[in-house]
Tab-separated table of N, CA and C in Angstrom:
chain	number	residue	atom	x	y	z
A	1078	UNK	N	15.588	-18.774	-46.223
A	1078	UNK	CA	16.125	-17.451	-46.008
A	1078	UNK	C	15.162	-16.392	-46.513
A	1079	UNK	N	15.289	-15.234	-45.982
A	1079	UNK	CA	14.416	-14.117	-46.323
A	1079	UNK	C	14.951	-13.367	-47.531
A	1080	UNK	N	14.007	-12.803	-48.293
A	1080	UNK	CA	14.390	-11.996	-49.451
A	1080	UNK	C	14.796	-10.589	-49.032
A	1081	UNK	N	14.470	-10.216	-47.805
A	1081	UNK	CA	14.801	-8.872	-47.338
A	1081	UNK	C	16.289	-8.778	-47.026
A	1082	UNK	N	16.858	-7.638	-47.423
A	1082	UNK	CA	18.278	-7.415	-47.152
A	1082	UNK	C	18.464	-7.066	-45.685
A	1083	UNK	N	19.524	-7.542	-45.119
A	1083	UNK	CA	19.849	-7.209	-43.737
A	1083	UNK	C	20.333	-5.779	-43.671
A	1084	UNK	N	19.994	-5.102	-42.583
A	1084	UNK	CA	20.468	-3.714	-42.464
A	1084	UNK	C	21.989	-3.679	-42.285
A	1085	UNK	N	22.563	-2.625	-42.772
A	1085	UNK	CA	24.010	-2.446	-42.629
A	1085	UNK	C	24.306	-1.969	-41.215
A	1086	UNK	N	25.548	-2.107	-40.777
A	1086	UNK	CA	25.910	-1.583	-39.457
A	1086	UNK	C	25.600	-0.087	-39.319
A	1087	UNK	N	25.797	0.672	-40.398
A	1087	UNK	CA	25.482	2.107	-40.337
A	1087	UNK	C	23.989	2.336	-40.138
A	1088	UNK	N	23.155	1.532	-40.783
A	1088	UNK	CA	21.712	1.650	-40.625
A	1088	UNK	C	21.298	1.273	-39.204
A	1089	UNK	N	21.899	0.250	-38.680
A	1089	UNK	CA	21.610	-0.175	-37.308
A	1089	UNK	C	22.001	0.924	-36.324
A	1090	UNK	N	23.178	1.506	-36.518
A	1090	UNK	CA	23.626	2.578	-35.620
A	1090	UNK	C	22.730	3.810	-35.745
A	1091	UNK	N	22.293	4.130	-36.959
A	1091	UNK	CA	21.410	5.275	-37.161
A	1091	UNK	C	20.081	5.041	-36.436
A	1092	UNK	N	19.550	3.825	-36.526
A	1092	UNK	CA	18.300	3.499	-35.839
A	1092	UNK	C	18.492	3.548	-34.324
A	1093	UNK	N	19.611	3.046	-33.854
A	1093	UNK	CA	19.915	3.099	-32.427
A	1093	UNK	C	19.988	4.549	-31.947
A	1094	UNK	N	20.652	5.411	-32.686
A	1094	UNK	CA	20.770	6.821	-32.317
A	1094	UNK	C	19.400	7.500	-32.308
A	1095	UNK	N	18.533	7.150	-33.268
A	1095	UNK	CA	17.184	7.702	-33.311
A	1095	UNK	C	16.411	7.286	-32.055
A	1096	UNK	N	16.504	6.015	-31.697
A	1096	UNK	CA	15.807	5.509	-30.514
A	1096	UNK	C	16.346	6.160	-29.237
A	1097	UNK	N	17.659	6.314	-29.156
A	1097	UNK	CA	18.270	6.948	-27.990
A	1097	UNK	C	17.818	8.399	-27.868
A	1098	UNK	N	17.781	9.096	-28.980
A	1098	UNK	CA	17.345	10.484	-28.996
A	1098	UNK	C	15.887	10.606	-28.549
A	1099	UNK	N	15.024	9.713	-29.027
A	1099	UNK	CA	13.618	9.704	-28.614
A	1099	UNK	C	13.487	9.425	-27.121
A	1100	UNK	N	14.270	8.475	-26.628
A	1100	UNK	CA	14.219	8.132	-25.202
A	1100	UNK	C	14.659	9.320	-24.348
A	1101	UNK	N	15.701	10.018	-24.763
A	1101	UNK	CA	16.173	11.184	-24.014
A	1101	UNK	C	15.130	12.298	-24.029
A	1102	UNK	N	14.467	12.501	-25.168
A	1102	UNK	CA	13.420	13.522	-25.264
A	1102	UNK	C	12.238	13.158	-24.364
A	1103	UNK	N	11.872	11.893	-24.340
A	1103	UNK	CA	10.774	11.444	-23.482
A	1103	UNK	C	11.136	11.635	-22.011
A	1104	UNK	N	12.361	11.321	-21.655
A	1104	UNK	CA	12.808	11.508	-20.268
A	1104	UNK	C	12.774	12.984	-19.878
A	1105	UNK	N	13.233	13.864	-20.752
A	1105	UNK	CA	13.179	15.297	-20.464
A	1105	UNK	C	11.734	15.759	-20.286
A	1106	UNK	N	10.860	15.293	-21.165
A	1106	UNK	CA	9.454	15.674	-21.081
A	1106	UNK	C	8.841	15.148	-19.782
A	1107	UNK	N	9.186	13.903	-19.401
A	1107	UNK	CA	8.689	13.333	-18.143
A	1107	UNK	C	9.135	14.181	-16.957
A	1108	UNK	N	10.400	14.574	-16.950
A	1108	UNK	CA	10.919	15.369	-15.844
A	1108	UNK	C	10.207	16.722	-15.760
A	1109	UNK	N	9.918	17.343	-16.918
A	1109	UNK	CA	9.195	18.611	-16.934
A	1109	UNK	C	7.776	18.442	-16.394
A	1110	UNK	N	7.074	17.433	-16.905
A	1110	UNK	CA	5.693	17.189	-16.473
A	1110	UNK	C	5.663	16.808	-15.002
A	1111	UNK	N	6.593	15.976	-14.587
A	1111	UNK	CA	6.664	15.541	-13.196
A	1111	UNK	C	6.880	16.729	-12.264
A	1112	UNK	N	7.766	17.628	-12.648
A	1112	UNK	CA	8.025	18.809	-11.823
A	1112	UNK	C	6.796	19.723	-11.796
A	1113	UNK	N	6.147	19.865	-12.948
A	1113	UNK	CA	4.976	20.742	-13.034
A	1113	UNK	C	3.807	20.217	-12.207
A	1114	UNK	N	3.568	18.912	-12.248
A	1114	UNK	CA	2.428	18.327	-11.547
A	1114	UNK	C	2.759	17.887	-10.129
A	1115	UNK	N	4.023	17.947	-9.751
A	1115	UNK	CA	4.401	17.531	-8.406
A	1115	UNK	C	4.173	16.056	-8.197
A	1116	UNK	N	4.893	15.223	-8.924
A	1116	UNK	CA	4.670	13.780	-8.905
A	1116	UNK	C	5.281	13.089	-7.695
A	1117	UNK	N	5.677	13.839	-6.697
A	1117	UNK	CA	6.342	13.222	-5.568
A	1117	UNK	C	5.387	12.500	-4.627
A	1118	UNK	N	4.261	13.095	-4.280
A	1118	UNK	CA	3.341	12.454	-3.333
A	1118	UNK	C	1.967	13.117	-3.429
A	1119	UNK	N	0.987	12.448	-2.868
A	1119	UNK	CA	-0.389	12.958	-2.809
A	1119	UNK	C	-0.808	12.938	-1.346
A	1120	UNK	N	-1.410	14.022	-0.887
A	1120	UNK	CA	-1.957	14.030	0.466
A	1120	UNK	C	-3.398	14.515	0.381
A	1121	UNK	N	-4.296	13.775	1.019
A	1121	UNK	CA	-5.709	14.104	1.038
A	1121	UNK	C	-6.140	14.216	2.498
A	1122	UNK	N	-6.896	15.275	2.782
A	1122	UNK	CA	-7.365	15.532	4.143
A	1122	UNK	C	-8.886	15.447	4.143
A	1123	UNK	N	-9.441	14.834	5.170
A	1123	UNK	CA	-10.904	14.730	5.278
A	1123	UNK	C	-11.516	16.127	5.390
A	1124	UNK	N	-12.808	16.217	5.065
A	1124	UNK	CA	-13.497	17.509	5.101
A	1124	UNK	C	-13.426	18.165	6.472
A	1125	UNK	N	-13.474	17.358	7.531
A	1125	UNK	CA	-13.428	17.923	8.882
A	1125	UNK	C	-11.995	18.136	9.378
A	1126	UNK	N	-11.015	17.722	8.587
A	1126	UNK	CA	-9.613	17.923	8.941
A	1126	UNK	C	-9.079	16.968	9.989
A	1127	UNK	N	-9.856	15.959	10.356
A	1127	UNK	CA	-9.444	15.049	11.424
A	1127	UNK	C	-8.594	13.881	10.939
A	1128	UNK	N	-8.673	13.584	9.648
A	1128	UNK	CA	-7.906	12.477	9.073
A	1128	UNK	C	-7.128	12.974	7.862
A	1129	UNK	N	-5.966	12.380	7.636
A	1129	UNK	CA	-5.253	12.640	6.388
A	1129	UNK	C	-4.538	11.365	5.965
A	1130	UNK	N	-4.429	11.222	4.660
A	1130	UNK	CA	-3.749	10.071	4.067
A	1130	UNK	C	-2.738	10.611	3.073
A	1131	UNK	N	-1.542	10.075	3.120
A	1131	UNK	CA	-0.494	10.476	2.184
A	1131	UNK	C	-0.038	9.243	1.409
A	1132	UNK	N	-0.001	9.384	0.087
A	1132	UNK	CA	0.533	8.331	-0.769
A	1132	UNK	C	1.911	8.762	-1.233
A	1133	UNK	N	2.817	7.795	-1.362
A	1133	UNK	CA	4.152	8.120	-1.857
A	1133	UNK	C	4.124	8.270	-3.382
A	1134	UNK	N	5.276	8.498	-3.975
A	1134	UNK	CA	5.377	8.716	-5.423
A	1134	UNK	C	4.939	7.496	-6.223
A	1135	UNK	N	4.899	6.322	-5.592
A	1135	UNK	CA	4.468	5.098	-6.270
A	1135	UNK	C	2.987	4.787	-6.033
A	1136	UNK	N	2.285	5.659	-5.317
A	1136	UNK	CA	0.860	5.459	-5.068
A	1136	UNK	C	0.547	4.555	-3.896
A	1137	UNK	N	1.541	4.237	-3.092
A	1137	UNK	CA	1.315	3.385	-1.918
A	1137	UNK	C	1.087	4.265	-0.690
A	1138	UNK	N	0.254	3.769	0.224
A	1138	UNK	CA	-0.025	4.522	1.444
A	1138	UNK	C	1.273	4.684	2.217
A	1139	UNK	N	1.620	5.939	2.449
A	1139	UNK	CA	2.869	6.258	3.147
A	1139	UNK	C	2.592	6.659	4.595
A	1140	UNK	N	1.460	7.350	4.814
A	1140	UNK	CA	1.135	7.799	6.168
A	1140	UNK	C	-0.368	7.993	6.305
A	1141	UNK	N	-0.861	7.658	7.475
A	1141	UNK	CA	-2.239	7.950	7.860
A	1141	UNK	C	-2.153	8.705	9.182
A	1142	UNK	N	-2.712	9.905	9.185
A	1142	UNK	CA	-2.680	10.720	10.399
A	1142	UNK	C	-4.112	10.845	10.913
A	1143	UNK	N	-4.285	10.489	12.176
A	1143	UNK	CA	-5.596	10.563	12.817
A	1143	UNK	C	-5.495	11.563	13.952
A	1144	UNK	N	-6.210	12.658	13.810
A	1144	UNK	CA	-6.240	13.698	14.829
A	1144	UNK	C	-6.908	13.137	16.081
A	1145	UNK	N	-6.464	13.582	17.202
A	1145	UNK	CA	-7.022	13.101	18.465
A	1145	UNK	C	-8.538	13.290	18.537
A	1146	UNK	N	-9.035	14.361	17.962
A	1146	UNK	CA	-10.473	14.626	17.963
A	1146	UNK	C	-11.270	13.581	17.202
A	1147	UNK	N	-10.630	12.884	16.285
A	1147	UNK	CA	-11.321	11.852	15.506
A	1147	UNK	C	-11.699	10.661	16.371
A	1148	UNK	N	-11.068	10.512	17.493
A	1148	UNK	CA	-11.345	9.367	18.364
A	1148	UNK	C	-12.775	9.408	18.919
A	1149	UNK	N	-13.401	10.581	18.902
A	1149	UNK	CA	-14.808	10.669	19.339
A	1149	UNK	C	-15.713	9.897	18.386
A	1150	UNK	N	-15.240	9.686	17.172
A	1150	UNK	CA	-16.039	9.009	16.144
A	1150	UNK	C	-15.432	7.656	15.787
A	1151	UNK	N	-14.885	6.970	16.787
A	1151	UNK	CA	-14.139	5.747	16.488
A	1151	UNK	C	-14.974	4.666	15.810
A	1152	UNK	N	-16.290	4.670	15.969
A	1152	UNK	CA	-17.115	3.665	15.305
A	1152	UNK	C	-17.115	3.862	13.789
A	1153	UNK	N	-16.876	5.073	13.317
A	1153	UNK	CA	-16.853	5.316	11.871
A	1153	UNK	C	-15.438	5.607	11.363
A	1154	UNK	N	-14.456	5.464	12.221
A	1154	UNK	CA	-13.076	5.780	11.863
A	1154	UNK	C	-12.546	4.870	10.760
A	1155	UNK	N	-12.830	3.583	10.860
A	1155	UNK	CA	-12.370	2.638	9.834
A	1155	UNK	C	-12.924	2.965	8.458
A	1156	UNK	N	-14.259	3.037	8.308
A	1156	UNK	CA	-14.824	3.367	6.996
A	1156	UNK	C	-14.377	4.739	6.481
A	1157	UNK	N	-14.233	5.701	7.385
A	1157	UNK	CA	-13.796	7.033	6.953
A	1157	UNK	C	-12.360	6.994	6.441
A	1158	UNK	N	-11.521	6.211	7.082
A	1158	UNK	CA	-10.132	6.075	6.646
A	1158	UNK	C	-10.065	5.386	5.292
A	1159	UNK	N	-10.831	4.317	5.121
A	1159	UNK	CA	-10.877	3.608	3.836
A	1159	UNK	C	-11.360	4.555	2.734
A	1160	UNK	N	-12.385	5.352	3.030
A	1160	UNK	CA	-12.907	6.307	2.048
A	1160	UNK	C	-11.850	7.344	1.672
A	1161	UNK	N	-11.081	7.785	2.654
A	1161	UNK	CA	-10.042	8.773	2.384
A	1161	UNK	C	-8.914	8.167	1.548
A	1162	UNK	N	-8.588	6.906	1.812
A	1162	UNK	CA	-7.583	6.217	0.997
A	1162	UNK	C	-8.076	6.125	-0.445
A	1163	UNK	N	-9.368	5.843	-0.632
A	1163	UNK	CA	-9.934	5.806	-1.992
A	1163	UNK	C	-9.803	7.155	-2.674
A	1164	UNK	N	-10.104	8.225	-1.941
A	1164	UNK	CA	-9.975	9.563	-2.531
A	1164	UNK	C	-8.537	9.862	-2.909
A	1165	UNK	N	-7.604	9.461	-2.059
A	1165	UNK	CA	-6.188	9.687	-2.347
A	1165	UNK	C	-5.769	8.905	-3.587
A	1166	UNK	N	-6.228	7.675	-3.698
A	1166	UNK	CA	-5.886	6.862	-4.867
A	1166	UNK	C	-6.511	7.436	-6.135
A	1167	UNK	N	-7.720	7.980	-6.015
A	1167	UNK	CA	-8.348	8.613	-7.172
A	1167	UNK	C	-7.537	9.839	-7.604
A	1168	UNK	N	-7.087	10.631	-6.634
A	1168	UNK	CA	-6.264	11.805	-6.951
A	1168	UNK	C	-4.950	11.377	-7.591
A	1169	UNK	N	-4.367	10.311	-7.075
A	1169	UNK	CA	-3.122	9.787	-7.644
A	1169	UNK	C	-3.360	9.309	-9.076
A	1170	UNK	N	-4.452	8.592	-9.299
A	1170	UNK	CA	-4.771	8.097	-10.645
A	1170	UNK	C	-4.989	9.261	-11.609
A	1171	UNK	N	-5.671	10.304	-11.153
A	1171	UNK	CA	-5.910	11.466	-12.013
A	1171	UNK	C	-4.602	12.160	-12.371
A	1172	UNK	N	-3.717	12.296	-11.403
A	1172	UNK	CA	-2.423	12.931	-11.663
A	1172	UNK	C	-1.587	12.076	-12.620
A	1173	UNK	N	-1.587	10.783	-12.396
A	1173	UNK	CA	-0.839	9.879	-13.260
A	1173	UNK	C	-1.404	9.897	-14.672
A	1174	UNK	N	-2.727	9.920	-14.791
A	1174	UNK	CA	-3.360	9.961	-16.109
A	1174	UNK	C	-3.008	11.251	-16.841
A	1175	UNK	N	-3.000	12.358	-16.118
A	1175	UNK	CA	-2.635	13.632	-16.748
A	1175	UNK	C	-1.191	13.594	-17.231
A	1176	UNK	N	-0.309	13.017	-16.440
A	1176	UNK	CA	1.087	12.880	-16.870
A	1176	UNK	C	1.169	12.016	-18.125
A	1177	UNK	N	0.439	10.911	-18.138
A	1177	UNK	CA	0.456	10.020	-19.300
A	1177	UNK	C	-0.076	10.730	-20.537
A	1178	UNK	N	-1.166	11.492	-20.377
A	1178	UNK	CA	-1.716	12.239	-21.523
A	1178	UNK	C	-0.676	13.175	-22.115
A	1179	UNK	N	0.041	13.860	-21.246
A	1179	UNK	CA	1.045	14.815	-21.723
A	1179	UNK	C	2.245	14.114	-22.353
A	1180	UNK	N	2.562	12.938	-21.853
A	1180	UNK	CA	3.733	12.234	-22.371
A	1180	UNK	C	3.462	11.494	-23.677
A	1181	UNK	N	2.306	10.853	-23.780
A	1181	UNK	CA	2.058	10.012	-24.953
A	1181	UNK	C	1.010	10.564	-25.897
A	1182	UNK	N	0.409	11.678	-25.503
A	1182	UNK	CA	-0.577	12.299	-26.393
A	1182	UNK	C	-1.775	11.403	-26.607
A	1183	UNK	N	-2.190	11.289	-27.854
A	1183	UNK	CA	-3.396	10.518	-28.158
A	1183	UNK	C	-3.092	9.119	-28.692
A	1184	UNK	N	-1.897	8.629	-28.433
A	1184	UNK	CA	-1.533	7.280	-28.889
A	1184	UNK	C	-2.332	6.200	-28.171
A	1185	UNK	N	-2.713	6.482	-26.923
A	1185	UNK	CA	-3.483	5.539	-26.104
A	1185	UNK	C	-4.608	6.317	-25.442
A	1186	UNK	N	-5.784	5.709	-25.338
A	1186	UNK	CA	-6.906	6.334	-24.647
A	1186	UNK	C	-6.709	6.137	-23.142
A	1187	UNK	N	-6.037	7.081	-22.529
A	1187	UNK	CA	-5.689	6.992	-21.113
A	1187	UNK	C	-6.937	6.889	-20.239
A	1188	UNK	N	-7.977	7.638	-20.577
A	1188	UNK	CA	-9.200	7.606	-19.766
A	1188	UNK	C	-9.856	6.231	-19.793
A	1189	UNK	N	-9.829	5.559	-20.943
A	1189	UNK	CA	-10.417	4.212	-21.031
A	1189	UNK	C	-9.619	3.228	-20.179
A	1190	UNK	N	-8.311	3.352	-20.205
A	1190	UNK	CA	-7.473	2.474	-19.379
A	1190	UNK	C	-7.732	2.750	-17.904
A	1191	UNK	N	-7.800	4.023	-17.538
A	1191	UNK	CA	-8.045	4.394	-16.147
A	1191	UNK	C	-9.403	3.877	-15.667
A	1192	UNK	N	-10.416	3.960	-16.513
A	1192	UNK	CA	-11.765	3.511	-16.144
A	1192	UNK	C	-11.787	2.032	-15.778
A	1193	UNK	N	-10.867	1.258	-16.332
A	1193	UNK	CA	-10.807	-0.176	-16.016
A	1193	UNK	C	-10.399	-0.416	-14.565
A	1194	UNK	N	-9.702	0.545	-13.966
A	1194	UNK	CA	-9.137	0.321	-12.644
A	1194	UNK	C	-9.833	1.090	-11.531
A	1195	UNK	N	-10.718	2.011	-11.868
A	1195	UNK	CA	-11.448	2.730	-10.824
A	1195	UNK	C	-12.579	1.853	-10.300
A	1196	UNK	N	-12.976	2.013	-9.044
A	1196	UNK	CA	-14.019	1.176	-8.457
A	1196	UNK	C	-15.318	1.223	-9.254
A	1197	UNK	N	-15.952	0.056	-9.355
A	1197	UNK	CA	-17.226	-0.056	-10.064
A	1197	UNK	C	-18.310	-0.580	-9.131
A	1198	UNK	N	-18.085	-0.426	-7.830
A	1198	UNK	CA	-18.992	-1.013	-6.848
A	1198	UNK	C	-20.159	-0.106	-6.475
A	1199	UNK	N	-20.317	0.998	-7.202
A	1199	UNK	CA	-21.418	1.908	-6.906
A	1199	UNK	C	-21.095	2.893	-5.815
A	1200	UNK	N	-20.034	2.677	-5.064
A	1200	UNK	CA	-19.660	3.601	-4.013
A	1200	UNK	C	-18.847	4.746	-4.590
A	1201	UNK	N	-18.073	4.438	-5.588
A	1201	UNK	CA	-17.183	5.454	-6.142
A	1201	UNK	C	-16.051	5.750	-5.183
A	1202	UNK	N	-14.980	6.298	-5.706
A	1202	UNK	CA	-13.846	6.601	-4.851
A	1202	UNK	C	-14.202	7.650	-3.799
A	1203	UNK	N	-13.769	7.399	-2.600
A	1203	UNK	CA	-13.901	8.390	-1.547
A	1203	UNK	C	-15.259	8.478	-0.883
A	1204	UNK	N	-16.144	7.553	-1.123
A	1204	UNK	CA	-17.457	7.595	-0.462
A	1204	UNK	C	-17.510	6.514	0.614
A	1205	UNK	N	-17.965	6.875	1.754
A	1205	UNK	CA	-18.061	5.939	2.864
A	1205	UNK	C	-19.309	5.088	2.692
A	1206	UNK	N	-19.171	3.743	2.757
A	1206	UNK	CA	-20.354	2.895	2.658
A	1206	UNK	C	-21.277	3.125	3.842
A	1207	UNK	N	-22.575	3.005	3.613
A	1207	UNK	CA	-23.546	3.218	4.693
A	1207	UNK	C	-24.245	1.954	5.040
């Protein structure tokens, strides 16, 4: 058996109330940050305006719009679309990282965690391979 005394029911309830209060404060802060940063979706449009990619609130591709004029460049349409998806994911990651920074402060190095998941293939997000 342990030499430590077991917490009393009042101590357990006090700790539970503290945790509940912290969780409610975190949820309120998340809702504020989410509303401020617009955490609903990300849409990225190509420089020429012929392609657009929209990610949903979970970072998944929700829509790809290809303007009719883009069909003139169909040989590069695939790589351009992939590059635009990369840019959209980078924008989503940046927005998510900013939300995390605001929510958790300096408890975790958000940039170091993010760097683990960004492409390391030399192309970088949003660049079309040549």
